[in-house]
Short mmCIF file of C-alpha atoms in Angstrom, two decimals:
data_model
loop_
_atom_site.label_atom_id
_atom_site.label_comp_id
_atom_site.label_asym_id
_atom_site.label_seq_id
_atom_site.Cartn_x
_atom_site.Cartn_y
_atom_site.Cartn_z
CA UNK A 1240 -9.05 -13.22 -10.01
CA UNK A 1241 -9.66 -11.72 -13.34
CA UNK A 1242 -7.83 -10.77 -16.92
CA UNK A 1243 -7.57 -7.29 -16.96
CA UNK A 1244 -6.79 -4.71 -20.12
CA UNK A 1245 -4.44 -1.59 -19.20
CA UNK A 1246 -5.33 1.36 -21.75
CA UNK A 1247 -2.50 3.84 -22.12
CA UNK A 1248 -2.74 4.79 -18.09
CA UNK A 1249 -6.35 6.06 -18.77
CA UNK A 1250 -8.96 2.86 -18.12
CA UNK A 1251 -8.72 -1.01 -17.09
CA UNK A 1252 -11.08 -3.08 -18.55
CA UNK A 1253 -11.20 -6.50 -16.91
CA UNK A 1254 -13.88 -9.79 -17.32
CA UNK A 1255 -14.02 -11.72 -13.42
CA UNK A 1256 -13.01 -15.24 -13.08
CA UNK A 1257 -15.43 -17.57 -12.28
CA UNK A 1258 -13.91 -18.71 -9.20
CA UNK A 1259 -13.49 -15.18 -8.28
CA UNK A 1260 -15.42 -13.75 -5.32
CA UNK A 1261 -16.07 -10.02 -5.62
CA UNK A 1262 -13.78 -9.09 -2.56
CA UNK A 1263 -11.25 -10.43 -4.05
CA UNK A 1264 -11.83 -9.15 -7.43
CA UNK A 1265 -12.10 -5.25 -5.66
CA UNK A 1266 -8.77 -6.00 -3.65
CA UNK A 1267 -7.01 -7.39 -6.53
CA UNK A 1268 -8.15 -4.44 -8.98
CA UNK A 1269 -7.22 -1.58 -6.32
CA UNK A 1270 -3.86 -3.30 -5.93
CA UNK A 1271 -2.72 -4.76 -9.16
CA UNK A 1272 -4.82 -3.12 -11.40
CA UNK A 1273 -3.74 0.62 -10.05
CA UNK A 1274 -0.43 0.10 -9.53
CA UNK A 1275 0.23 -0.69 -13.65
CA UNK A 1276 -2.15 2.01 -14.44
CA UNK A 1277 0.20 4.39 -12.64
CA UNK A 1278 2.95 2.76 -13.79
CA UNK A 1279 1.66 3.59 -17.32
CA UNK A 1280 1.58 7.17 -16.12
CA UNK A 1281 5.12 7.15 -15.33
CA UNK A 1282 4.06 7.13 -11.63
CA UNK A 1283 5.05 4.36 -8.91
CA UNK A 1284 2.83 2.52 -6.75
CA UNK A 1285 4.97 1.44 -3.52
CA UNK A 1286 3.60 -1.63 -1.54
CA UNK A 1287 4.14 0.73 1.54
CA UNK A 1288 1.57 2.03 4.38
CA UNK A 1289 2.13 5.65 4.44
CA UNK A 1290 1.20 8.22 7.06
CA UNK A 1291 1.51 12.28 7.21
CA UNK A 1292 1.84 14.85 9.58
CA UNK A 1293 2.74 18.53 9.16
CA UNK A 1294 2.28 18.18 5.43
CA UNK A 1295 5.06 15.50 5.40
CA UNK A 1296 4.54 12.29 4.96
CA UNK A 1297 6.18 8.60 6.49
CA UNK A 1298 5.89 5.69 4.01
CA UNK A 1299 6.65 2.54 6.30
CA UNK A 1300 7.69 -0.30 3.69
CA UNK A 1301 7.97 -4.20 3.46
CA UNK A 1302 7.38 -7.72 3.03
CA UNK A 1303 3.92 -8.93 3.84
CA UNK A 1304 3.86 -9.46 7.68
CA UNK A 1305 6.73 -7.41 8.45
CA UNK A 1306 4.44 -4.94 10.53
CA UNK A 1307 3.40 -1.99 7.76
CA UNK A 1308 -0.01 -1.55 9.09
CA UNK A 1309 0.94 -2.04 12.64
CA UNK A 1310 3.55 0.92 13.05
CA UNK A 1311 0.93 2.94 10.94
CA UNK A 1312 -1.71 1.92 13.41
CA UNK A 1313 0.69 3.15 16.39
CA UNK A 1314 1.51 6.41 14.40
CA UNK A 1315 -1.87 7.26 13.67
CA UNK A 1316 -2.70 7.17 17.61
CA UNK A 1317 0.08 9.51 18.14
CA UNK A 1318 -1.58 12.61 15.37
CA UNK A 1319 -0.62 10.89 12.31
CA UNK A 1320 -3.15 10.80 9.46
CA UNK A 1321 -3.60 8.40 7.00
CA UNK A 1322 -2.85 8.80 3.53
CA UNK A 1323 -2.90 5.29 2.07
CA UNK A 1324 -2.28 1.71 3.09
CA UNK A 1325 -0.61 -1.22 0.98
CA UNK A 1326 -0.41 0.67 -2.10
CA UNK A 1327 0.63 4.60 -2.58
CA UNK A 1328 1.66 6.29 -5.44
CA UNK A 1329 4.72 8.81 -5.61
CA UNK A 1330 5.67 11.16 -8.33
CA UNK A 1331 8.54 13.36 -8.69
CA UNK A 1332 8.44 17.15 -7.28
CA UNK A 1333 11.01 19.28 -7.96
CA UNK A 1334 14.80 17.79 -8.15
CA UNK A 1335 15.11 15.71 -5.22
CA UNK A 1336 11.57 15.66 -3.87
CA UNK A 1337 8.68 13.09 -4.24
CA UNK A 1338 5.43 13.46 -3.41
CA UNK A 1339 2.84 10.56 -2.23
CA UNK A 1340 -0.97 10.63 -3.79
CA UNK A 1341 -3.17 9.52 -0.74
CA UNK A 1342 -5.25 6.04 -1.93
CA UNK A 1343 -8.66 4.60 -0.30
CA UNK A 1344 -9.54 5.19 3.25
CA UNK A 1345 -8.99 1.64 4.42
CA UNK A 1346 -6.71 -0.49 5.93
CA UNK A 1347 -5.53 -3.69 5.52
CA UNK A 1348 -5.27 -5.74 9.12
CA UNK A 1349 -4.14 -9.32 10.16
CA UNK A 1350 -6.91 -11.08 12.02
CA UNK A 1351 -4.71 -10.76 14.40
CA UNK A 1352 -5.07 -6.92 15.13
CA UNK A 1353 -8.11 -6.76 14.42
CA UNK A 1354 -9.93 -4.24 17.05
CA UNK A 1355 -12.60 -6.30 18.64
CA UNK A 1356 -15.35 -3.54 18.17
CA UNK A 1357 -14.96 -4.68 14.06
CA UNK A 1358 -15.77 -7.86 14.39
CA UNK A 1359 -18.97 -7.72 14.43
CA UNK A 1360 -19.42 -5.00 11.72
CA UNK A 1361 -20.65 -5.21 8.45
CA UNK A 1362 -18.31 -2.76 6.40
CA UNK A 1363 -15.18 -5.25 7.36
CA UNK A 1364 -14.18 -7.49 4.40
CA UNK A 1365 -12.44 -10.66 4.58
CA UNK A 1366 -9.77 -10.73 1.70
CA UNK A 1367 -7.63 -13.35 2.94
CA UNK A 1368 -4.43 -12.92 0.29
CA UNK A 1369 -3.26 -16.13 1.86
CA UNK A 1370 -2.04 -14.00 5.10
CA UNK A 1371 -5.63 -13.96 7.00
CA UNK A 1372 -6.48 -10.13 6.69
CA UNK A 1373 -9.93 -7.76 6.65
CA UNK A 1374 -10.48 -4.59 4.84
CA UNK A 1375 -11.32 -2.31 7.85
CA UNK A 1376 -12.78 1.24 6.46
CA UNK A 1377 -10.19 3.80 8.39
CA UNK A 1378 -12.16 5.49 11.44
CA UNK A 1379 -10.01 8.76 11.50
CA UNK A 1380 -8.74 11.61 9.34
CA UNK A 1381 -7.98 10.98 6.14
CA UNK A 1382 -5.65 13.29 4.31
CA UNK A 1383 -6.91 13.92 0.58
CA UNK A 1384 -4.25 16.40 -0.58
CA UNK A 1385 -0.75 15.30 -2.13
CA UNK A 1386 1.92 15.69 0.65
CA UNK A 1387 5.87 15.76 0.60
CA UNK A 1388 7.62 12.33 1.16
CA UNK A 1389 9.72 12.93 3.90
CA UNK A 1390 11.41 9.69 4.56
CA UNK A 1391 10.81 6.33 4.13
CA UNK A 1392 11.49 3.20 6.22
CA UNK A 1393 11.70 -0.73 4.89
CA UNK A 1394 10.64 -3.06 7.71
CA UNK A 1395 12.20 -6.58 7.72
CA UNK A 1396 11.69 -9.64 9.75
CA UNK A 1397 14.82 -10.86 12.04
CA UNK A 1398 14.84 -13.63 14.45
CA UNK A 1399 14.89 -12.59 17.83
CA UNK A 1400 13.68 -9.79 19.68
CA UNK A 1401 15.99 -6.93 19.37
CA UNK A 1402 15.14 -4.64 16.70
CA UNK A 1403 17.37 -2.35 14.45
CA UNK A 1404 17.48 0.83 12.74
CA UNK A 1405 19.42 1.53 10.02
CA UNK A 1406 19.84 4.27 7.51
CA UNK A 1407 20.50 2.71 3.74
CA UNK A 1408 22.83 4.91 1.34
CA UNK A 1409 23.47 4.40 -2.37
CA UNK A 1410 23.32 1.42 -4.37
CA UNK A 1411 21.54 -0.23 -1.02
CA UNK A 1412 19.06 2.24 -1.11
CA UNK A 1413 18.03 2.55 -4.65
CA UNK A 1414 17.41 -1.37 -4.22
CA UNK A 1415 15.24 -1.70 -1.44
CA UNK A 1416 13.25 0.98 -3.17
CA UNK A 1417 12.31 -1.23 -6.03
CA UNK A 1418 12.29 -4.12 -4.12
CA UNK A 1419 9.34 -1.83 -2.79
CA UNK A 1420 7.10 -1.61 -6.01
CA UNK A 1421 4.16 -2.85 -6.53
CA UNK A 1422 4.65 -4.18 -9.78
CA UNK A 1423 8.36 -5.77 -9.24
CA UNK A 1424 6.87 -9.25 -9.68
CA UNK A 1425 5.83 -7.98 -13.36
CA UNK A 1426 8.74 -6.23 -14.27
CA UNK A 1427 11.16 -9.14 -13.32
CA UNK A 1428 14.62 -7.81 -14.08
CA UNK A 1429 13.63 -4.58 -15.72
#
């Protein structure tokens, strides 16, 4: 959507393709374009909805279409806050502790769970990302303070109707965290 400049972690300078609409530009920058100017601050972007209650917070990971913004949705009607969704960045606190920036007040939403009382609204933006989804400007409370990661879970898609949990340990969960990045199509092997 555009060539873009990262500057030491500090400013992205970009020039818009032609074929570029300016939705997709926006979405593109505050996805792409954040997540390496973390990364450049030695800070990881997580493709992850993430959710906080109590001053801990729930990042809810996965492939595209696995359900992120779904179980947020479901979370936040049960006292939840949101803190970001698609993208959140984490930075170490302490020895063992991370802790999650919060990111823009919107979420991103399949047609398909769409409420019906946005489609008629004008601050709903059609991005598309090949998966059919609207930027919906989040309705509730926001939280705008760092907060304490207290777990996060990776949502896959299974055939069939019976769903799993399953707690990862070692080697299996230090991969499905950076299978969670952002940027893991840019690092490649890195």
């Amino acid at each position: 959507y555009c060539y873009m400049l990262m500057e030491r972690g500090e400013a992205i300078y970009y020039e818009k393709k032609e074929s570029s609409t300016e939705e997709l530009l926006n979405a593109f920058l505050l996805g792409w374009g954040i997540s390496v100017l973390f990364y450049q601050r030695d800070r990881l972007a997580i493709h992850c909805s993430c959710v906080q209650k109590d001053g801990e917070a729930i990042l809810i990971s996965g492939d595209s279409g696995s359900g992120k913004s779904t179980a947020t949705s479901e979370l936040l009607k049960h006292g939840y806050s949101l803190v970001a969704d698609d993208i959140a960045v984490v930075r170490p606190f302490g020895e063992k502790r991370l802790l999650v920036a919060p990111a823009f007040p919107y979420q991103k939403i399949c047609r398909d769970a769409l409420p019906e009382d946005m489609w008629s609204s004008d601050r709903v933006v059609y991005i598309d990302e090949n998966r059919d989804k609207f930027l919906v400007p989040y309705q509730g409370s926001f939280s705008e303070e760092e907060v304490l990661v207290r777990a996060m879970y990776i949502l896959e898609i299974f055939p069939g109707e019976k769903a799993e949990l399953k707690e990862l340990a070692g080697g299996e969960k230090f991969r499905a965290c950076m299978n969670s990045l952002f940027i893991k199509p840019l690092l490649g092997e890195k």
